[in-house]
Amino acid sequence: MSTKRITGAQAIIESLICEDVDTIFGYPGGAIMPVYDALYDFIGTVNHVLTRHEQGAIHMAQGYARVSGKAGVCIATSGPGATNLITGIADAMIDSTPLICITGQVASPLLGTDAFQETDVVGISMPVTKWNFQITRTEQIPEIMAKAFYIAQSGRPGPVVIDITKDAQFGQIDFEYKKCTRIRSYVPVPEVSRPMLEQAADLINKAKKPIVLVGQGVILGSAEQELLDFLTKSGIPAAWTLLGLSAMPTDFPLNVGMLGMHGNYGPNTKTNECDLLIAIGMRFDDRVTGDTSRYAKQAKIIHFEIDPAEVNKIIKVDVPVLGNVKQTLPLITELIQEKSYPEWREEFKECDRIEYEKVIKNDLNPEKPGLTMGEVMRLLNEKSNNEGVMVTDVGQHQMVANRYFKFTKSRCCVTSGGLGTMGFGLPAAIGAKLGAPEKVVFSVSGDGGFQMTLQELGVIQQEKIGVKVIILNNNFLGMVRQWQELFFESRYSFTNMTSPDFIKLADSYDIKGKRVTSRDDLAKAVEEMLSDDEAYVLEVVVEKEDNVFPMVPTGASVSDIILESPKVEVES
């Protein structure tokens, strides 16, 4: 490859182009100004989105990465610009989202002097990054950028932070870029063990009541078809984690629903009745397991996992199968017998019937006058023909949306799982729309989370991004209020929330909108929202004190899942 003499700042942009980056989210400032000056010459080659806050930038990069499968890229200046990224970096780390976060830094002679807008970005971000590095010399830029992309996207993905001093940005180098394909001592994908596969196949072939737990590893490994092939041959019922949602179509015959605290009745209770539990690309999060001392004690456990650190970390397993599931699933499918479990599957269907009568019927088709979050999701499904990307914020609406929104394709669910970051929804939806411009993107938020990053409506206005924003407004911090009702004797301590006029707010950003308070107006409003490609804000005023069920109380076993508020007996 021929070389050319350019500045370090130009080398940053050239490196991004060599990695096929087409979109950057960021906010300029003093210590990153040379990079922004270089970016001026690449207008039209690279699309830069000016966010209204650095947290918005990183959440947009997350949304972009989650739907596109590519690393999201964001840029911030030093000091507060960099620290404003930390929440999103932590979110991306725990949810395995590939990101390249570039931060400016004071000139290298000033490091450690408490210079203006200096912070120890490497030290602060170390616990929540897959890798980070501070560049102090211009000649380091191409190699470090190449390593950053390789590390962020290989194996179990994650965020990488590159902190670049201002003098390194101003310096000059003969630029030559070579993509990184290997780093000594870094093994992103462990070698597959044939004996472990054979042991796993033996357990599967002998099982009478097996269940599969599908995690995001299937999506990250692009192993959706391999999963369906395995399930079809094995005949095993499969449930999904919050981040595993959309790995298999909602209507896939063996799909038995969602696991976890607000998951479906069947997969939660049957976890403690199965004789074999097969975890595929999931990490046994506490919201899935409940009380680990009472989790699947009767079952043999097989764990398909790319990250050896996750094996036996929370739940002790009988057979670990390490490797990328795109490779290991076809290998196990060859070894297993073709089977079906009609009686076992009927037990799940009976659980579905119970849950429908106790919960789902009232959520989707309520008889009470107040609107429910579930019926909004039902209408979104119907009016969009189950086609679209759903991006949620965090709270009650998140659980309802994930329970009831239907999926036909993968990478169509974007939510903050492990960290549960309020304010994630709106900016992540903007990033998702830019990552999948051909798809309808729904941003579903509660009134609380929406107000944490509502300033990013300015990005929608400036960039003309056609996100469909749905605000489910119950005038409460709903999930906290539900816990206060159930576990703190309805002492609603600082969860009642007064909100602005969201439709006037949308209008101030030149975004169309409508507020719905009546069931008679809901369907028409949804149709109006979907009728053109422009952005739209739909505020739906829902029941103030509606709860999300089923629910596994904190510290309880998954077998103790409840379908309604516990009856409280009042002494006479």
Coordinates of C-alpha atoms in Angstrom, one line a residue:
M1 CA 0.0 0.0 0.0
S2 CA 1.3 3.4 -0.9
T3 CA 1.9 6.0 1.9
K4 CA 1.0 9.7 2.1
R5 CA 2.1 12.4 4.5
I6 CA -0.8 13.5 6.7
T7 CA -1.6 14.8 10.2
G8 CA -2.5 12.5 13.0
A9 CA -6.0 13.9 12.9
Q10 CA -6.3 13.1 9.2
A11 CA -5.0 9.6 10.0
I12 CA -7.8 9.0 12.4
I13 CA -10.4 9.8 9.7
E14 CA -8.5 7.8 7.1
S15 CA -8.4 4.8 9.5
L16 CA -12.1 5.0 10.0
I17 CA -12.6 5.0 6.2
C18 CA -10.3 2.0 5.8
E19 CA -12.6 0.2 8.3
D20 CA -15.7 1.1 6.1
V21 CA -17.1 3.4 8.7
D22 CA -19.9 5.5 7.1
T23 CA -21.5 7.1 10.2
I24 CA -20.0 8.9 13.2
F25 CA -21.8 10.3 16.2
G26 CA -20.2 13.0 18.2
Y27 CA -19.8 16.4 19.8
P28 CA -16.8 18.7 19.2
G29 CA -14.6 20.4 21.8
G30 CA -11.1 21.8 22.3
A31 CA -9.1 18.7 22.7
I32 CA -10.6 16.9 19.7
M33 CA -10.8 20.0 17.5
P34 CA -8.0 18.9 15.1
V35 CA -10.0 15.7 14.3
Y36 CA -13.1 17.8 13.6
D37 CA -11.0 20.1 11.4
A38 CA -9.8 17.1 9.4
L39 CA -13.4 15.7 9.2
Y40 CA -14.4 18.9 7.4
D41 CA -12.6 17.6 4.3
F42 CA -14.5 14.4 4.4
I43 CA -18.0 15.8 4.4
G44 CA -20.0 13.6 1.9
T45 CA -17.7 10.7 2.5
V46 CA -18.4 10.1 6.1
N47 CA -21.7 11.1 7.7
H48 CA -21.2 12.9 11.0
V49 CA -24.2 13.3 13.3
L50 CA -24.0 16.2 15.7
T51 CA -25.7 15.0 18.9
R52 CA -27.0 17.3 21.7
H53 CA -25.1 15.5 24.5
E54 CA -22.3 12.9 24.5
Q55 CA -24.5 10.3 26.1
G56 CA -26.8 10.7 23.1
A57 CA -23.8 10.1 20.9
I58 CA -22.8 6.8 22.5
H59 CA -26.4 5.5 22.7
M60 CA -26.8 6.3 19.0
A61 CA -23.6 4.4 18.2
Q62 CA -25.0 1.5 20.2
G63 CA -28.3 1.5 18.3
Y64 CA -26.4 1.7 15.0
A65 CA -24.2 -1.3 16.0
R66 CA -27.0 -3.4 17.2
V67 CA -29.0 -3.3 14.0
S68 CA -26.2 -3.2 11.5
G69 CA -23.8 -5.7 13.1
K70 CA -20.9 -3.2 12.5
A71 CA -19.0 -1.3 15.2
G72 CA -20.6 1.9 16.2
V73 CA -18.3 5.0 16.3
C74 CA -18.5 8.0 18.5
I75 CA -16.2 11.0 19.2
A76 CA -16.0 13.3 22.2
T77 CA -13.6 15.8 23.6
S78 CA -11.5 15.5 26.8
G79 CA -12.7 15.9 30.4
P80 CA -16.5 16.2 30.6
G81 CA -17.0 15.1 27.0
A82 CA -15.2 11.8 27.7
T83 CA -16.8 11.2 31.1
N84 CA -20.3 11.8 29.5
L85 CA -19.6 8.6 27.4
I86 CA -19.0 6.4 30.4
T87 CA -22.6 5.3 31.1
G88 CA -23.0 4.2 27.5
I89 CA -19.6 2.5 27.5
A90 CA -20.6 0.5 30.6
D91 CA -23.9 -0.3 28.9
A92 CA -22.2 -1.5 25.8
M93 CA -19.7 -3.6 27.8
I94 CA -22.3 -5.6 29.7
D95 CA -24.5 -6.0 26.5
S96 CA -21.5 -7.0 24.3
T97 CA -21.9 -4.2 21.8
P98 CA -19.0 -3.3 19.5
L99 CA -18.0 0.3 19.8
I100 CA -15.1 2.5 18.9
C101 CA -15.0 5.5 21.2
I102 CA -12.5 8.2 20.3
T103 CA -11.8 10.9 22.9
G104 CA -9.5 13.9 22.7
Q105 CA -7.0 14.5 25.4
V106 CA -4.7 17.4 26.5
A107 CA -1.3 17.6 25.0
S108 CA 1.1 14.9 26.3
P109 CA 3.4 17.4 28.2
L110 CA 0.3 18.4 30.3
L111 CA -0.7 14.9 31.2
G112 CA -1.0 14.5 35.0
T113 CA -1.0 18.3 35.7
D114 CA -4.7 18.7 36.1
A115 CA -4.8 20.8 33.0
F116 CA -8.0 22.3 31.8
Q117 CA -10.5 19.5 30.9
E118 CA -8.0 16.8 31.7
T119 CA -9.3 13.5 33.1
D120 CA -7.7 10.1 33.3
V121 CA -9.9 8.6 30.6
V122 CA -8.0 5.4 30.4
G123 CA -8.2 4.8 34.2
I124 CA -11.9 5.7 34.4
S125 CA -12.9 3.6 31.4
M126 CA -10.7 0.5 32.1
P127 CA -13.3 -1.4 34.1
V128 CA -16.0 -1.0 31.5
T129 CA -14.1 -1.5 28.2
K130 CA -12.9 -4.6 26.4
W131 CA -9.7 -2.6 25.7
N132 CA -8.5 1.0 25.9
F133 CA -5.3 2.8 24.9
Q134 CA -3.9 6.3 25.1
I135 CA -2.1 7.5 22.0
T136 CA 0.6 10.0 22.7
R137 CA 2.6 9.7 19.5
T138 CA 1.3 10.3 16.0
E139 CA 2.9 7.2 14.5
Q140 CA 0.9 5.0 16.8
I141 CA -2.4 5.9 15.2
P142 CA -2.8 3.4 12.3
E143 CA -1.8 0.4 14.3
I144 CA -3.9 1.2 17.4
M145 CA -7.0 2.0 15.3
A146 CA -6.6 -1.3 13.5
K147 CA -6.3 -3.1 16.8
A148 CA -9.3 -1.3 18.2
F149 CA -11.6 -2.4 15.4
Y150 CA -10.3 -6.0 15.6
I151 CA -10.8 -6.3 19.3
A152 CA -14.2 -4.5 19.4
Q153 CA -15.7 -6.8 16.7
S154 CA -14.0 -10.2 17.2
G155 CA -15.0 -12.9 19.6
R156 CA -17.4 -11.6 22.2
P157 CA -17.8 -8.0 21.0
G158 CA -17.4 -4.9 23.2
P159 CA -16.5 -1.2 23.5
V160 CA -13.0 0.1 22.9
V161 CA -11.8 3.6 24.0
I162 CA -8.9 5.3 22.2
D163 CA -7.8 8.5 24.0
I164 CA -5.6 10.7 21.7
T165 CA -3.5 13.6 23.0
K166 CA -3.8 16.9 21.1
D167 CA -0.1 16.9 20.0
A168 CA -0.5 13.4 18.5
Q169 CA -3.4 14.8 16.4
F170 CA -1.3 17.7 15.2
G171 CA 1.8 15.6 14.4
Q172 CA 2.5 14.2 10.9
I173 CA 3.1 10.7 9.6
D174 CA 3.5 8.7 6.4
F175 CA 0.1 7.1 6.6
E176 CA -0.2 3.4 5.8
Y177 CA -3.1 1.3 7.1
K178 CA -3.2 -2.5 7.6
K179 CA -6.2 -4.1 9.0
C180 CA -5.5 -6.2 12.1
T181 CA -6.4 -9.9 11.9
R182 CA -4.4 -11.3 14.8
I183 CA -3.0 -10.2 18.2
R184 CA -0.5 -12.4 20.0
S185 CA -2.0 -13.9 23.2
Y186 CA -5.5 -12.7 22.3
V187 CA -7.8 -15.6 21.4
P188 CA -11.2 -14.3 20.6
V189 CA -12.8 -17.6 19.7
P190 CA -11.7 -20.7 21.7
E191 CA -11.0 -24.0 20.0
V192 CA -14.0 -26.4 19.8
S193 CA -13.6 -29.6 21.8
R194 CA -15.0 -32.7 20.0
P195 CA -15.3 -34.6 23.3
M196 CA -17.5 -31.9 24.8
L197 CA -19.7 -31.9 21.7
E198 CA -20.1 -35.7 22.0
Q199 CA -20.9 -35.4 25.7
A200 CA -23.5 -32.7 25.0
A201 CA -25.1 -34.8 22.2
D202 CA -25.3 -37.8 24.5
L203 CA -27.2 -35.7 27.1
I204 CA -29.5 -34.3 24.4
N205 CA -30.3 -37.7 22.9
K206 CA -31.2 -39.1 26.4
A207 CA -33.3 -36.1 27.6
K208 CA -37.0 -36.5 28.2
K209 CA -37.8 -32.9 29.1
P210 CA -35.2 -30.6 27.6
I211 CA -35.4 -26.8 27.2
V212 CA -33.2 -24.4 25.2
L213 CA -32.3 -20.9 26.5
V214 CA -31.4 -18.6 23.6
G215 CA -29.3 -15.6 24.3
Q216 CA -27.8 -12.7 22.3
G217 CA -24.8 -14.8 21.4
V218 CA -26.8 -16.3 18.6
I219 CA -27.4 -12.9 17.1
L220 CA -23.8 -11.7 17.6
G221 CA -22.6 -14.8 16.0
S222 CA -25.0 -14.5 13.0
A223 CA -26.1 -18.0 13.9
E224 CA -29.9 -17.6 13.6
Q225 CA -30.3 -20.2 10.9
E226 CA -28.0 -22.6 12.6
L227 CA -30.2 -22.2 15.7
L228 CA -33.4 -22.9 13.8
D229 CA -31.8 -26.0 12.2
F230 CA -30.7 -27.3 15.6
L231 CA -34.2 -26.7 17.1
T232 CA -36.0 -28.2 14.2
K233 CA -34.0 -31.4 14.3
S234 CA -34.0 -31.7 18.1
G235 CA -37.6 -30.7 18.6
I236 CA -36.7 -29.0 21.8
P237 CA -38.8 -26.0 23.1
A238 CA -36.8 -22.8 23.2
A239 CA -37.1 -19.7 25.3
W240 CA -35.2 -16.4 24.9
T241 CA -33.5 -13.9 27.1
L242 CA -34.3 -10.2 26.8
L243 CA -31.3 -9.6 24.5
G244 CA -31.9 -12.9 22.6
L245 CA -35.2 -11.5 21.4
S246 CA -35.5 -11.7 17.6
A247 CA -32.9 -14.5 17.3
M248 CA -35.9 -16.7 16.2
P249 CA -39.2 -15.5 14.8
T250 CA -42.0 -14.9 17.2
D251 CA -44.2 -17.5 15.4
F252 CA -41.5 -20.2 15.2
P253 CA -43.3 -23.4 16.5
L254 CA -40.8 -24.2 19.2
N255 CA -40.6 -20.6 20.5
V256 CA -42.1 -20.8 24.0
G257 CA -41.5 -17.1 25.1
M258 CA -39.3 -14.9 27.2
L259 CA -37.3 -15.8 30.3
G260 CA -36.7 -13.7 33.3
M261 CA -38.3 -11.5 35.9
H262 CA -41.1 -10.4 33.6
G263 CA -40.9 -13.3 31.2
N264 CA -43.5 -15.9 30.4
Y265 CA -45.0 -18.3 32.9
G266 CA -44.1 -21.4 31.0
P267 CA -40.4 -21.1 30.4
N268 CA -39.8 -19.7 33.9
T269 CA -41.5 -22.5 35.7
K270 CA -40.4 -25.3 33.3
T271 CA -36.8 -24.3 34.0
N272 CA -37.2 -25.9 37.3
E273 CA -38.9 -29.0 35.9
C274 CA -36.8 -29.8 32.9
D275 CA -34.2 -32.6 33.0
L276 CA -31.8 -30.9 30.5
L277 CA -31.2 -27.2 30.2
I278 CA -29.2 -26.0 27.1
A279 CA -28.0 -22.5 27.3
I280 CA -26.9 -21.0 24.0
G281 CA -25.0 -17.7 23.9
M282 CA -26.4 -16.4 27.2
R283 CA -24.7 -15.6 30.5
F284 CA -27.2 -16.6 33.3
D285 CA -28.0 -13.1 34.3
D286 CA -29.6 -12.8 37.7
R287 CA -32.9 -11.5 36.1
V288 CA -33.0 -14.9 34.3
T289 CA -32.0 -17.2 37.2
G290 CA -33.7 -15.6 40.2
D291 CA -32.4 -17.4 43.3
T292 CA -29.4 -19.4 42.0
S293 CA -29.6 -21.8 44.9
R294 CA -32.9 -22.9 43.6
Y295 CA -32.3 -22.7 39.8
A296 CA -32.6 -25.9 37.7
K297 CA -31.1 -28.1 40.4
Q298 CA -32.9 -31.1 38.9
A299 CA -31.4 -30.7 35.5
K300 CA -28.2 -31.4 33.6
I301 CA -26.8 -28.2 32.0
I302 CA -25.0 -27.7 28.7
H303 CA -23.6 -24.2 28.0
F304 CA -22.7 -23.1 24.5
E305 CA -20.5 -20.0 25.0
I306 CA -17.8 -18.0 23.3
D307 CA -16.4 -16.4 26.4
P308 CA -14.7 -19.0 28.8
A309 CA -15.0 -16.5 31.7
E310 CA -18.8 -16.9 31.6
V311 CA -18.7 -20.7 32.0
N312 CA -19.4 -21.7 35.7
K313 CA -19.3 -18.1 36.7
I314 CA -22.9 -18.1 38.0
I315 CA -24.4 -21.5 37.3
K316 CA -22.3 -24.7 37.4
V317 CA -22.7 -26.6 34.2
D318 CA -22.2 -30.3 33.3
V319 CA -20.9 -29.8 29.8
P320 CA -19.3 -26.5 28.5
V321 CA -19.2 -26.2 24.7
L322 CA -16.8 -23.4 23.9
G323 CA -16.7 -21.6 20.6
N324 CA -18.7 -19.4 18.3
V325 CA -22.2 -20.9 18.1
K326 CA -22.2 -20.4 14.4
Q327 CA -19.6 -23.1 14.3
T328 CA -20.7 -25.3 17.3
L329 CA -24.4 -25.5 16.5
P330 CA -24.0 -27.2 13.2
L331 CA -21.6 -29.7 14.7
I332 CA -24.0 -30.6 17.5
T333 CA -26.9 -30.8 15.1
E334 CA -25.0 -33.5 13.1
L335 CA -24.6 -35.6 16.3
I336 CA -28.2 -35.5 17.7
Q337 CA -31.2 -37.6 16.9
E338 CA -34.3 -36.2 15.3
K339 CA -37.0 -36.1 18.0
S340 CA -40.1 -34.3 19.3
Y341 CA -41.6 -33.9 22.7
P342 CA -45.4 -33.6 22.3
E343 CA -46.3 -34.2 25.9
W344 CA -43.6 -31.8 27.2
R345 CA -44.6 -29.2 24.7
E346 CA -48.2 -29.5 25.7
E347 CA -47.1 -28.5 29.3
F348 CA -45.9 -25.2 27.9
K349 CA -49.1 -24.7 26.0
E350 CA -51.1 -25.3 29.2
C351 CA -49.0 -22.6 30.9
D352 CA -49.7 -20.3 28.0
R353 CA -53.4 -20.8 28.5
I354 CA -53.1 -20.0 32.2
E355 CA -51.1 -16.9 31.4
Y356 CA -53.4 -15.7 28.7
E357 CA -56.4 -15.8 31.0
K358 CA -54.6 -14.3 34.0
V359 CA -52.5 -11.7 32.2
I360 CA -52.4 -11.4 28.4
K361 CA -56.1 -11.1 27.7
N362 CA -56.4 -8.1 30.0
D363 CA -53.1 -6.6 28.7
L364 CA -54.0 -6.8 25.0
N365 CA -57.8 -6.4 25.0
P366 CA -58.7 -4.7 28.2
E367 CA -62.2 -4.3 29.4
K368 CA -61.3 -1.4 31.7
P369 CA -61.7 2.2 30.4
G370 CA -58.0 3.1 30.8
L371 CA -55.5 2.4 28.0
T372 CA -52.8 -0.3 28.6
M373 CA -49.3 -0.5 27.3
G374 CA -50.0 -3.9 25.9
E375 CA -52.8 -2.8 23.6
V376 CA -50.5 -0.1 22.2
M377 CA -48.0 -2.9 21.3
R378 CA -50.8 -5.0 19.8
L379 CA -51.8 -2.1 17.5
L380 CA -48.2 -1.4 16.5
N381 CA -47.9 -5.1 15.5
E382 CA -51.2 -5.0 13.5
K383 CA -50.6 -1.7 11.7
S384 CA -46.9 -2.4 10.8
N385 CA -47.5 -6.1 9.8
N386 CA -45.0 -7.2 12.4
E387 CA -42.3 -5.5 10.4
G388 CA -40.1 -3.0 12.2
V389 CA -37.3 -2.4 14.6
M390 CA -38.3 -1.8 18.2
V391 CA -36.0 0.2 20.4
T392 CA -37.0 0.6 24.0
D393 CA -36.0 2.7 27.0
V394 CA -36.0 1.0 30.4
G395 CA -38.9 0.4 32.7
Q396 CA -42.4 -1.1 32.6
H397 CA -42.9 -0.2 29.0
Q398 CA -39.7 -2.1 28.2
M399 CA -41.0 -5.3 29.6
V400 CA -44.4 -5.0 28.0
A401 CA -42.9 -4.1 24.6
N402 CA -40.5 -7.1 24.7
R403 CA -43.3 -9.4 25.7
Y404 CA -45.8 -8.4 23.0
F405 CA -44.0 -6.9 20.0
K406 CA -43.7 -9.6 17.3
F407 CA -40.6 -10.2 15.2
T408 CA -40.0 -11.9 11.9
K409 CA -36.3 -10.9 11.4
S410 CA -33.2 -10.8 13.6
R411 CA -31.5 -7.6 14.9
C412 CA -34.9 -5.9 15.2
C413 CA -34.9 -5.5 19.0
V414 CA -32.7 -2.9 20.7
T415 CA -32.8 -2.5 24.4
S416 CA -30.6 -1.8 27.4
G417 CA -30.4 -5.2 29.1
G418 CA -27.6 -5.6 31.7
L419 CA -27.2 -2.0 32.8
G420 CA -30.8 -1.0 32.4
T421 CA -30.0 2.6 31.3
M422 CA -32.9 5.0 31.4
G423 CA -32.5 7.6 28.5
F424 CA -31.2 4.9 26.2
G425 CA -34.3 4.6 24.0
L426 CA -34.6 7.8 21.9
P427 CA -30.9 8.2 20.9
A428 CA -30.5 4.4 20.3
A429 CA -33.5 4.6 18.0
I430 CA -31.9 7.4 16.0
G431 CA -28.8 5.3 15.6
A432 CA -30.9 2.2 14.7
K433 CA -32.7 4.2 12.0
L434 CA -29.3 5.3 10.5
G435 CA -28.1 1.7 10.7
A436 CA -31.2 0.3 9.0
P437 CA -32.7 3.2 7.0
E438 CA -35.0 0.9 5.1
K439 CA -36.8 -0.2 8.2
V440 CA -39.5 1.4 10.3
V441 CA -38.0 2.2 13.7
F442 CA -40.1 2.5 16.8
S443 CA -38.7 4.3 19.9
V444 CA -40.8 3.2 22.8
S445 CA -40.2 5.1 26.1
G446 CA -41.9 5.9 29.3
D447 CA -42.4 9.5 30.4
G448 CA -39.5 9.2 32.8
G449 CA -36.8 7.8 30.5
F450 CA -37.8 9.9 27.6
Q451 CA -37.1 13.1 29.6
M452 CA -33.5 12.0 30.3
T453 CA -32.4 12.4 26.6
L454 CA -35.3 14.3 25.0
Q455 CA -32.9 16.9 23.7
E456 CA -31.9 14.4 21.0
L457 CA -35.1 15.4 19.2
G458 CA -32.9 18.1 17.9
V459 CA -30.9 15.5 16.0
I460 CA -34.2 14.2 14.5
Q461 CA -35.0 17.7 13.4
Q462 CA -31.6 18.6 12.0
E463 CA -31.0 15.3 10.2
K464 CA -34.6 14.6 9.3
I465 CA -34.6 11.1 10.7
G466 CA -38.0 9.3 10.5
V467 CA -38.1 7.7 13.9
K468 CA -41.6 6.9 15.3
V469 CA -41.5 7.9 18.9
I470 CA -44.1 6.4 21.2
I471 CA -44.2 7.8 24.8
L472 CA -46.3 5.6 27.1
N473 CA -47.1 8.1 29.8
N474 CA -48.4 7.0 33.2
N475 CA -47.2 10.1 35.1
F476 CA -45.0 7.8 37.2
L477 CA -41.6 6.2 37.3
G478 CA -43.7 3.1 36.6
M479 CA -41.3 0.2 37.4
V480 CA -40.2 1.8 40.7
R481 CA -43.8 2.6 41.6
Q482 CA -44.7 -1.1 41.0
W483 CA -42.0 -2.2 43.4
Q484 CA -43.2 0.3 45.9
E485 CA -46.7 -1.0 45.6
L486 CA -45.8 -4.7 45.9
F487 CA -42.9 -4.5 48.4
F488 CA -43.0 -1.1 50.2
E489 CA -46.7 -1.0 51.2
S490 CA -47.6 1.5 48.4
R491 CA -45.4 4.2 49.8
Y492 CA -44.9 6.1 46.6
S493 CA -41.8 8.0 47.5
F494 CA -40.8 10.4 44.8
T495 CA -42.1 8.4 41.8
N496 CA -45.0 10.6 40.8
M497 CA -43.9 12.7 37.8
T498 CA -45.2 15.8 36.2
S499 CA -44.2 16.0 32.5
P500 CA -44.2 18.8 29.9
D501 CA -46.6 18.9 27.0
F502 CA -44.8 16.4 24.8
I503 CA -46.7 17.3 21.7
K504 CA -45.9 21.0 22.0
L505 CA -42.3 20.0 22.6
A506 CA -42.3 17.9 19.4
D507 CA -43.9 20.8 17.5
S508 CA -41.1 23.1 18.7
Y509 CA -38.7 20.7 16.9
D510 CA -40.9 20.7 13.8
I511 CA -42.0 17.1 14.5
K512 CA -45.6 16.0 14.0
G513 CA -47.3 14.5 17.0
K514 CA -50.6 13.6 18.7
R515 CA -51.7 12.9 22.3
V516 CA -54.1 10.0 22.8
T517 CA -56.2 9.5 26.0
S518 CA -59.1 7.5 24.6
R519 CA -59.2 4.0 23.1
D520 CA -61.4 5.3 20.3
D521 CA -58.6 7.4 19.0
L522 CA -55.7 5.1 19.4
A523 CA -55.9 3.0 16.1
K524 CA -56.3 6.1 14.0
A525 CA -53.4 7.8 15.6
V526 CA -51.1 4.8 15.0
E527 CA -52.2 4.7 11.4
E528 CA -51.5 8.4 11.0
M529 CA -48.0 7.9 12.6
L530 CA -47.2 5.2 10.1
S531 CA -48.6 6.9 7.1
D532 CA -45.4 8.7 6.0
D533 CA -41.7 8.5 6.4
E534 CA -41.3 11.5 8.6
A535 CA -40.7 11.5 12.4
Y536 CA -43.7 11.4 14.6
V537 CA -44.3 11.6 18.4
L538 CA -47.2 9.7 19.7
E539 CA -48.0 10.2 23.4
V540 CA -50.4 7.6 24.8
V541 CA -51.7 8.3 28.3
V542 CA -52.0 4.9 30.0
E543 CA -53.3 3.6 33.3
K544 CA -51.3 5.2 36.2
E545 CA -51.1 2.2 38.4
D546 CA -51.0 -0.7 36.0
N547 CA -48.5 -3.5 36.8
V548 CA -46.4 -5.7 34.6
F549 CA -47.0 -9.4 35.2
P550 CA -45.9 -12.2 35.3
M551 CA -43.1 -11.3 37.8
V552 CA -40.5 -13.2 39.7
P553 CA -39.9 -11.2 42.9
T554 CA -36.4 -10.3 43.7
G555 CA -34.6 -13.1 45.5
A556 CA -37.3 -15.6 44.6
S557 CA -37.0 -18.8 42.6
V558 CA -38.2 -18.8 39.0
S559 CA -40.8 -21.3 40.2
D560 CA -42.3 -18.6 42.4
I561 CA -43.4 -16.4 39.5
I562 CA -46.6 -14.5 40.2
L563 CA -49.4 -13.7 37.7
E564 CA -51.1 -11.0 39.7
S565 CA -50.7 -8.7 42.7
P566 CA -50.7 -10.8 45.8
K567 CA -53.8 -10.5 47.9
V568 CA -53.2 -8.5 51.1
E569 CA -55.5 -9.6 53.9
V570 CA -56.6 -6.7 56.1
E571 CA -57.3 -7.5 59.7
S572 CA -60.8 -6.5 60.9

